[in-house]
mmCIF file of C-alpha atoms in Angstrom:
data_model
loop_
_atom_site.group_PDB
_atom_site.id
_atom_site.type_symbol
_atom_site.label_atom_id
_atom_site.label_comp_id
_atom_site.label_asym_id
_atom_site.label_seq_id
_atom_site.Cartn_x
_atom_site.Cartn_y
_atom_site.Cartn_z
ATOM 1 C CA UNK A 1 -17.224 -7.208 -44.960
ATOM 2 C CA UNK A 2 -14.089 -6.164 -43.066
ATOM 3 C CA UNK A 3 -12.410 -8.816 -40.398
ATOM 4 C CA UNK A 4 -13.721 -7.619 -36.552
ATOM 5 C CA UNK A 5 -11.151 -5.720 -34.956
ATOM 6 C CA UNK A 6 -9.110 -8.019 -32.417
ATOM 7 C CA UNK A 7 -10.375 -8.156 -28.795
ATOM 8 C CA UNK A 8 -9.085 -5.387 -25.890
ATOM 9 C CA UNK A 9 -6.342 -6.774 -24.137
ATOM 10 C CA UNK A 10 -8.718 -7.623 -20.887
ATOM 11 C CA UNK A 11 -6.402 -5.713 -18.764
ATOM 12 C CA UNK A 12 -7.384 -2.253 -20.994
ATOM 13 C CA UNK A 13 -10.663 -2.674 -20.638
ATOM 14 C CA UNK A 14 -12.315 0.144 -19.105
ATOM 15 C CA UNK A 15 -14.047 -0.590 -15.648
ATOM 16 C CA UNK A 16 -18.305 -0.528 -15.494
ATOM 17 C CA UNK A 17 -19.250 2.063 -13.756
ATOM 18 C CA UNK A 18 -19.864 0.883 -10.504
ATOM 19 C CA UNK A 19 -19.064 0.965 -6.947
ATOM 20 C CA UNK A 20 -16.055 -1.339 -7.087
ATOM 21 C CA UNK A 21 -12.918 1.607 -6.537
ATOM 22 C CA UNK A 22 -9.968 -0.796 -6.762
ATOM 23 C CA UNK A 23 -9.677 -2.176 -10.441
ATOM 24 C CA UNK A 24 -6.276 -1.954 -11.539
ATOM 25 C CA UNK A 25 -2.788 -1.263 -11.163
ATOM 26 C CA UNK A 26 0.356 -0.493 -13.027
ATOM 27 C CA UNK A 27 3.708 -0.003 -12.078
ATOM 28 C CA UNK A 28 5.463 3.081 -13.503
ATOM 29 C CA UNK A 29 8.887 1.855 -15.604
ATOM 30 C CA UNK A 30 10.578 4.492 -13.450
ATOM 31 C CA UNK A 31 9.509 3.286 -10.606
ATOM 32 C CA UNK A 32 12.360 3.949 -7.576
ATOM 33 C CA UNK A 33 14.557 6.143 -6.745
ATOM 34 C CA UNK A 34 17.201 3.714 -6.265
ATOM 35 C CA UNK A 35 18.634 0.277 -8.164
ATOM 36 C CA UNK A 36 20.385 -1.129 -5.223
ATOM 37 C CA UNK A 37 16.576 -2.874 -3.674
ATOM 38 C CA UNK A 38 15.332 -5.669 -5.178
ATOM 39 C CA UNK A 39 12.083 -3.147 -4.979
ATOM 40 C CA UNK A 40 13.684 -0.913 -7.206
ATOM 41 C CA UNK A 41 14.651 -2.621 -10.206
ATOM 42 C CA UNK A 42 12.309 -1.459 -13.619
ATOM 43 C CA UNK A 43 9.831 -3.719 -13.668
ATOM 44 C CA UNK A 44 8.616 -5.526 -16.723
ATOM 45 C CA UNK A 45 5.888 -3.699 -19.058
ATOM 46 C CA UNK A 46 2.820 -4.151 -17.851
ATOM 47 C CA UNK A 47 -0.607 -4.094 -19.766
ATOM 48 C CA UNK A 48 -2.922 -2.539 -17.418
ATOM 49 C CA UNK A 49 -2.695 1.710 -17.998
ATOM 50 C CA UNK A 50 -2.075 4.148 -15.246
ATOM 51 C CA UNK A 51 -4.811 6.386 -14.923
ATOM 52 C CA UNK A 52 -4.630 9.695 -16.232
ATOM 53 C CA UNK A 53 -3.876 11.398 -12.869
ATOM 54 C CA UNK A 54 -1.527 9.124 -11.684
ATOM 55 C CA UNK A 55 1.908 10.429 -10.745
ATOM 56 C CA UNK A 56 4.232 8.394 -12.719
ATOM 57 C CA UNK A 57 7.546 9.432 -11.626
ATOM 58 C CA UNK A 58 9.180 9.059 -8.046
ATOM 59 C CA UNK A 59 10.540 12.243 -8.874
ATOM 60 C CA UNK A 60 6.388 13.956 -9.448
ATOM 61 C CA UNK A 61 6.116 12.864 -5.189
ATOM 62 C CA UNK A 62 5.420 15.767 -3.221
ATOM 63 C CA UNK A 63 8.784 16.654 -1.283
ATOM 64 C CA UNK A 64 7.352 16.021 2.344
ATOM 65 C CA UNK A 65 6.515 12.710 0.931
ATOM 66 C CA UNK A 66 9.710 11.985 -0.976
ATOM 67 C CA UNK A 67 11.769 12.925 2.331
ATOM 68 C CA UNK A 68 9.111 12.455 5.174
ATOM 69 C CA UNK A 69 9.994 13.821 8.629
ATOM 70 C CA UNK A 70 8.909 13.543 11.913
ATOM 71 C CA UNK A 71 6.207 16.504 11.672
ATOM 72 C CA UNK A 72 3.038 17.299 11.654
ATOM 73 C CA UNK A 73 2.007 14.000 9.754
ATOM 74 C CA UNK A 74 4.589 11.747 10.635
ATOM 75 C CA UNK A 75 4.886 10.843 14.653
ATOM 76 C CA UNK A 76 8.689 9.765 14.203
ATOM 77 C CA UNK A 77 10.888 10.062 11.422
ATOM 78 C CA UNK A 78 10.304 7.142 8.670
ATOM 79 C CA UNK A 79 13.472 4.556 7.816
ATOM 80 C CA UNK A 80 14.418 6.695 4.805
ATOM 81 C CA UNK A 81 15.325 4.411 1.642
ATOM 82 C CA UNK A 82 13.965 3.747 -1.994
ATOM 83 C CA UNK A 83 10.471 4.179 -3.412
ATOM 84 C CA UNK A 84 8.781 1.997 -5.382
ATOM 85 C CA UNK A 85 5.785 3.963 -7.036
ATOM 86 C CA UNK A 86 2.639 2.174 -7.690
ATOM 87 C CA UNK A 87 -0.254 3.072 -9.903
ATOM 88 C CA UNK A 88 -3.796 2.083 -9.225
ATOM 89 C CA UNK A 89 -6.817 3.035 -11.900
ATOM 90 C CA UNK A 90 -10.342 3.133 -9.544
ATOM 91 C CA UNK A 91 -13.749 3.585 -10.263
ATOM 92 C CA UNK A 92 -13.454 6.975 -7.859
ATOM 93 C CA UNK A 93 -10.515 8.018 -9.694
ATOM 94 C CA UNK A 94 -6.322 7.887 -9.363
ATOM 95 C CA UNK A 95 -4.425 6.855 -6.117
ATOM 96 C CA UNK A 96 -0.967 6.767 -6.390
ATOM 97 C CA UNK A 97 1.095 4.475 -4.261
ATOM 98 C CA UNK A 98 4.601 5.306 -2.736
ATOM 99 C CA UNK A 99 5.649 1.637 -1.258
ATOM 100 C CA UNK A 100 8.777 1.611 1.127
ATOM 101 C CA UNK A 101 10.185 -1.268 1.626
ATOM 102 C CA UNK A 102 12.734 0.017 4.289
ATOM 103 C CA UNK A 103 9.145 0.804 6.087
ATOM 104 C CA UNK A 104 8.407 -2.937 6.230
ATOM 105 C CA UNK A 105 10.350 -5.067 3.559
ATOM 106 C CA UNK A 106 8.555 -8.148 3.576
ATOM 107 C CA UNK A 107 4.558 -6.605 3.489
ATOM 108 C CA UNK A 108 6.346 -3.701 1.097
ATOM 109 C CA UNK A 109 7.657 -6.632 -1.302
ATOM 110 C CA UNK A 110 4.634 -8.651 -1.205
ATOM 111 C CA UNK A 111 2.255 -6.296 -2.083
ATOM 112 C CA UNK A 112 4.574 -5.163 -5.071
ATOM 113 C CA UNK A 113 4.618 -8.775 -6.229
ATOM 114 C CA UNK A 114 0.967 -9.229 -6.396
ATOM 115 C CA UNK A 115 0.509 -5.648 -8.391
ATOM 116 C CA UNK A 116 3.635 -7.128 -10.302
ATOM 117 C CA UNK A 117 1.278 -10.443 -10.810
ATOM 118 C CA UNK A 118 -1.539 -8.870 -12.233
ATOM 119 C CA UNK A 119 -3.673 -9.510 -8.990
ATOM 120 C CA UNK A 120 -5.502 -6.163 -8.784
ATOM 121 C CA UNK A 121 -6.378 -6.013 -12.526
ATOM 122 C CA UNK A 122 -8.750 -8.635 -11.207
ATOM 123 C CA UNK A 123 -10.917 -5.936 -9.952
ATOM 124 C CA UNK A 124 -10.459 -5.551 -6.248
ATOM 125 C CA UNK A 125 -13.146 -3.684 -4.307
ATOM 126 C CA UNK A 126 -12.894 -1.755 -1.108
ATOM 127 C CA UNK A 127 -15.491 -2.608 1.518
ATOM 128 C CA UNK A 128 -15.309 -1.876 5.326
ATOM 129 C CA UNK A 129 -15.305 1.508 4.580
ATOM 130 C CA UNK A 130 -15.530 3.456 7.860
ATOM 131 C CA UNK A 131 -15.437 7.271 7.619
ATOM 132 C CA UNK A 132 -12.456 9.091 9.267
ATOM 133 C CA UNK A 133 -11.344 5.348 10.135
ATOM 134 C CA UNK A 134 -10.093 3.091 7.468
ATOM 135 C CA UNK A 135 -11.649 0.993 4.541
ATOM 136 C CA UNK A 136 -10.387 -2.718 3.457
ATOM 137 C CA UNK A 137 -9.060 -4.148 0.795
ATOM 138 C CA UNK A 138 -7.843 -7.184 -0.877
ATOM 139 C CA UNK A 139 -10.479 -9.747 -2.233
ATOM 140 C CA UNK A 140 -9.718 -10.418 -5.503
ATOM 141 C CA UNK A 141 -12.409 -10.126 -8.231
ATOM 142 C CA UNK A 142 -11.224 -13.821 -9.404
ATOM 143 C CA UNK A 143 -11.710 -16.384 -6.447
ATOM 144 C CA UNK A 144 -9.029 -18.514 -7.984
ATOM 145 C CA UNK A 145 -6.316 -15.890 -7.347
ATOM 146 C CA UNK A 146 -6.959 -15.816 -3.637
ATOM 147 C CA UNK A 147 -5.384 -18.564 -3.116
ATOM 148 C CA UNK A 148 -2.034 -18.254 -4.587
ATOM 149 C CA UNK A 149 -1.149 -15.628 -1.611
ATOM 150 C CA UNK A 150 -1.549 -17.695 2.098
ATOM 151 C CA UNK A 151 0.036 -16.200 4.997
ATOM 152 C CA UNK A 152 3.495 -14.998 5.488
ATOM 153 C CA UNK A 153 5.347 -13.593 8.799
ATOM 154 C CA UNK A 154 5.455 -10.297 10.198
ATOM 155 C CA UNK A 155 8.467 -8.142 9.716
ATOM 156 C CA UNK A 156 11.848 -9.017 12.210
ATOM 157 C CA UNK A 157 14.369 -7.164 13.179
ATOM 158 C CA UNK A 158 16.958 -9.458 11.528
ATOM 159 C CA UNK A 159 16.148 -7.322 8.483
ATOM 160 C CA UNK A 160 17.479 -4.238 9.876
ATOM 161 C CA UNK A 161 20.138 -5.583 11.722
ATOM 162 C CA UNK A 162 19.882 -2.915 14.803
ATOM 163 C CA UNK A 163 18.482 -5.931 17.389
ATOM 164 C CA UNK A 164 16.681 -3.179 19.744
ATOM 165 C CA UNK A 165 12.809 -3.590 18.632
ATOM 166 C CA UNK A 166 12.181 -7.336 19.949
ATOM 167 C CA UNK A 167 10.986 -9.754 17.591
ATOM 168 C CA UNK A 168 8.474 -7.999 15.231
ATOM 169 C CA UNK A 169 9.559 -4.863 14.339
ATOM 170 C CA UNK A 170 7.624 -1.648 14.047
ATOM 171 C CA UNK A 171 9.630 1.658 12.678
ATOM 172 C CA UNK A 172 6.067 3.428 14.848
ATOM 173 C CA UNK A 173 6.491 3.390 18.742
ATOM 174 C CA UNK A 174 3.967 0.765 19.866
ATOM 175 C CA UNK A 175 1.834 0.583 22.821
ATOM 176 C CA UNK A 176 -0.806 3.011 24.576
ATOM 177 C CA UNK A 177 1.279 5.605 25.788
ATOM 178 C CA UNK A 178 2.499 6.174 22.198
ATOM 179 C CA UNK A 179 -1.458 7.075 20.810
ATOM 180 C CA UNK A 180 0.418 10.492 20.220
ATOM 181 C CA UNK A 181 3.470 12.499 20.226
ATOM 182 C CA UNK A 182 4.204 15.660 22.161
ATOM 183 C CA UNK A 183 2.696 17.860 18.954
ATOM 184 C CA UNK A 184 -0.739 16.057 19.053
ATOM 185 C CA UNK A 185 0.213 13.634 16.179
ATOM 186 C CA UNK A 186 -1.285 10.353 15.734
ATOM 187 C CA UNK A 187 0.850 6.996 14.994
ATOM 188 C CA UNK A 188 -1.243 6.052 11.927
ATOM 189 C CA UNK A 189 -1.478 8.864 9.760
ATOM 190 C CA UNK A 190 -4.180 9.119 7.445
ATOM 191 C CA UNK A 191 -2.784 7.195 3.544
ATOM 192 C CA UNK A 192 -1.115 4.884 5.371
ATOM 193 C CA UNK A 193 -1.095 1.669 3.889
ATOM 194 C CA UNK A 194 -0.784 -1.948 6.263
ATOM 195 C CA UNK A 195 -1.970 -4.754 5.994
ATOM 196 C CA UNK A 196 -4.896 -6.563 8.181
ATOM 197 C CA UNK A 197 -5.005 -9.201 10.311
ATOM 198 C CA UNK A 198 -6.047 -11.280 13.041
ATOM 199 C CA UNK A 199 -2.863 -12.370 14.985
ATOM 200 C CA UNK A 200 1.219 -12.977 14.804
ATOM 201 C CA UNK A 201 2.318 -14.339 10.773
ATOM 202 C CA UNK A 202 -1.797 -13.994 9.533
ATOM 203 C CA UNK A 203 -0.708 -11.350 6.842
ATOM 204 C CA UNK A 204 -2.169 -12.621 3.477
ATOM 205 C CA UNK A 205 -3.895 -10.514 0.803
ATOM 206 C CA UNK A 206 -5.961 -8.390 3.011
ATOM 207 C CA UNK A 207 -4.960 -4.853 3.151
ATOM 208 C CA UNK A 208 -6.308 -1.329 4.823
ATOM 209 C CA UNK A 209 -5.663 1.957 4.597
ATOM 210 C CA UNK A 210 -5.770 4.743 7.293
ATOM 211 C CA UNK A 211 -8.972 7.459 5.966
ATOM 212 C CA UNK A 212 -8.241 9.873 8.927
ATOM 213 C CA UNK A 213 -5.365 10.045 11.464
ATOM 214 C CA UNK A 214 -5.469 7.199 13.965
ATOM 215 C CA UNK A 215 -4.470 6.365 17.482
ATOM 216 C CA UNK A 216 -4.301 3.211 18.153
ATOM 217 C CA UNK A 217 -3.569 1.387 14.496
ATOM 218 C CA UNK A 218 -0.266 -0.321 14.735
ATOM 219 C CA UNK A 219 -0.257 -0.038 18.553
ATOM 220 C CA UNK A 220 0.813 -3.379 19.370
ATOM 221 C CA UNK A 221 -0.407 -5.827 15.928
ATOM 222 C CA UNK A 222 2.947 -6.179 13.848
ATOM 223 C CA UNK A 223 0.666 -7.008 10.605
ATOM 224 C CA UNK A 224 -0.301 -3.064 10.887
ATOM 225 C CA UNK A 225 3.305 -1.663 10.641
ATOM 226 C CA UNK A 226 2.750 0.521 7.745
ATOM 227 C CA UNK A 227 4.631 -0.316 4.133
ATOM 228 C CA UNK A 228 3.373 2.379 2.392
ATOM 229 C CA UNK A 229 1.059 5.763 1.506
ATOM 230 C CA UNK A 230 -0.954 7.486 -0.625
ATOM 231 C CA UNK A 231 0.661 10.174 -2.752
ATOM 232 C CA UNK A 232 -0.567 13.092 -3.930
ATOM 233 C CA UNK A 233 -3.256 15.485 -4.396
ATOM 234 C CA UNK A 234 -5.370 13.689 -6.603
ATOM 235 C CA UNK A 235 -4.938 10.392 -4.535
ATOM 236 C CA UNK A 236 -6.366 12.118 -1.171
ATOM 237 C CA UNK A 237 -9.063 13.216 -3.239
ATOM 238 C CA UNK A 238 -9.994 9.880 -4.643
#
């Protein structure tokens, strides 16, 4: 009889079909808009495949998104800079990732690291799911891997060299009287990608993201400043 065919690279496999939405990632080849970041350079191949819907270009993000604005959706003006575009393949379907690391360069750099790693291929489900609020993220489907990504500190102002936040730095206007702007905009917009927490440096590899506009996210925890958001018709609809 004729040899078996070789095994599926484990990172093609397809996911079962159940109720775990994160399962893998993949970073586009062309993956920023700029080569002077250390977030921007082409990443090596990668085995995992982006998901049919994914956008795969920086180029393919929506132009409010590419050049964000203060606006309806954004409550100030974003630190404008490269993109780093990140796939992920769910259970629910695509959700394309535009990661800033002028945003937040340390939580932008290590979340590309761990998609870079291979981390989410290890099946990472969402949980905490709370509607119009946020869901969590970040377990990884192999215990072993949760280890290899401990704590690191919030984001300082040495980074940006403009001395005026304090510091942890924030590009959204902390505290209560900043809940909203003068147009009825809310500091954490709904995509928003930070990471969660439970005090000063406790940023590991737990994650959320914003499912309706929000208040009081990032109002005065520096592990919330947001690094990235969701791109994308298709990824709102996931």
């Amino acid at each position: 009889p004729p040899p078996p065919p070789p095994p599926l690279n484990p990172l093609e496999r397809v996911p079962p079909p159940r109720p775990i939405p994160l399962a893998t990632s993949h970073v586009p080849l062309s993956s920023s808009s700029s080569s002077s970041s250390p977030l921007s350079a082409s990443p090596p191949a990668m085995a995992a495949l982006p998901h049919q819907d994914c956008l795969l270009r920086v180029a393919d993000i929506p132009p409010d998104a590419l050049n964000p604005k203060a606006d309806q959706r954004y409550m100030v003006a974003p630190p404008a800079g490269p993109i780093t575009l990140v796939c992920c393949a769910t259970t629910k379907g695509a959700l394309s990732i535009a990661v800033h690391p002028n945003w937040a360069p340390r939580g932008a750099a290590r979340f590309v690291a761990m998609v870079k790693s291979g981390y989410f291929s290890s099946k990472v489900p969402l949980f905490r799911c709370v509607r119009n609020f946020i869901c969590q993220f970040g377990v990884a489907g192999d215990p072993s891997l949760n280890k290899r990504w401990r704590g690191f500190k919030d984001e300082s102002t040495l980074e940006y060299g403009d001395g005026t936040h304090g510091e942890n730095f924030s590009w959204l206007p902390l505290g209560p009287t900043h809940r909203t702007n003068e147009l009825g905009v809310k500091r954490f917009a709904r995509g928003f990608f930070a990471f969660a927490g439970g005090g000063r440096h406790s940023r590991s590899n737990q994650f959320i993201v914003g499912l309706g506009d929000n208040d009081r996210l990032c109002g005065g925890s520096p592990w919330e400043v947001p690094w990235g958001e969701a791109v994308g018709g298709e990824s709102f609809a996931t």
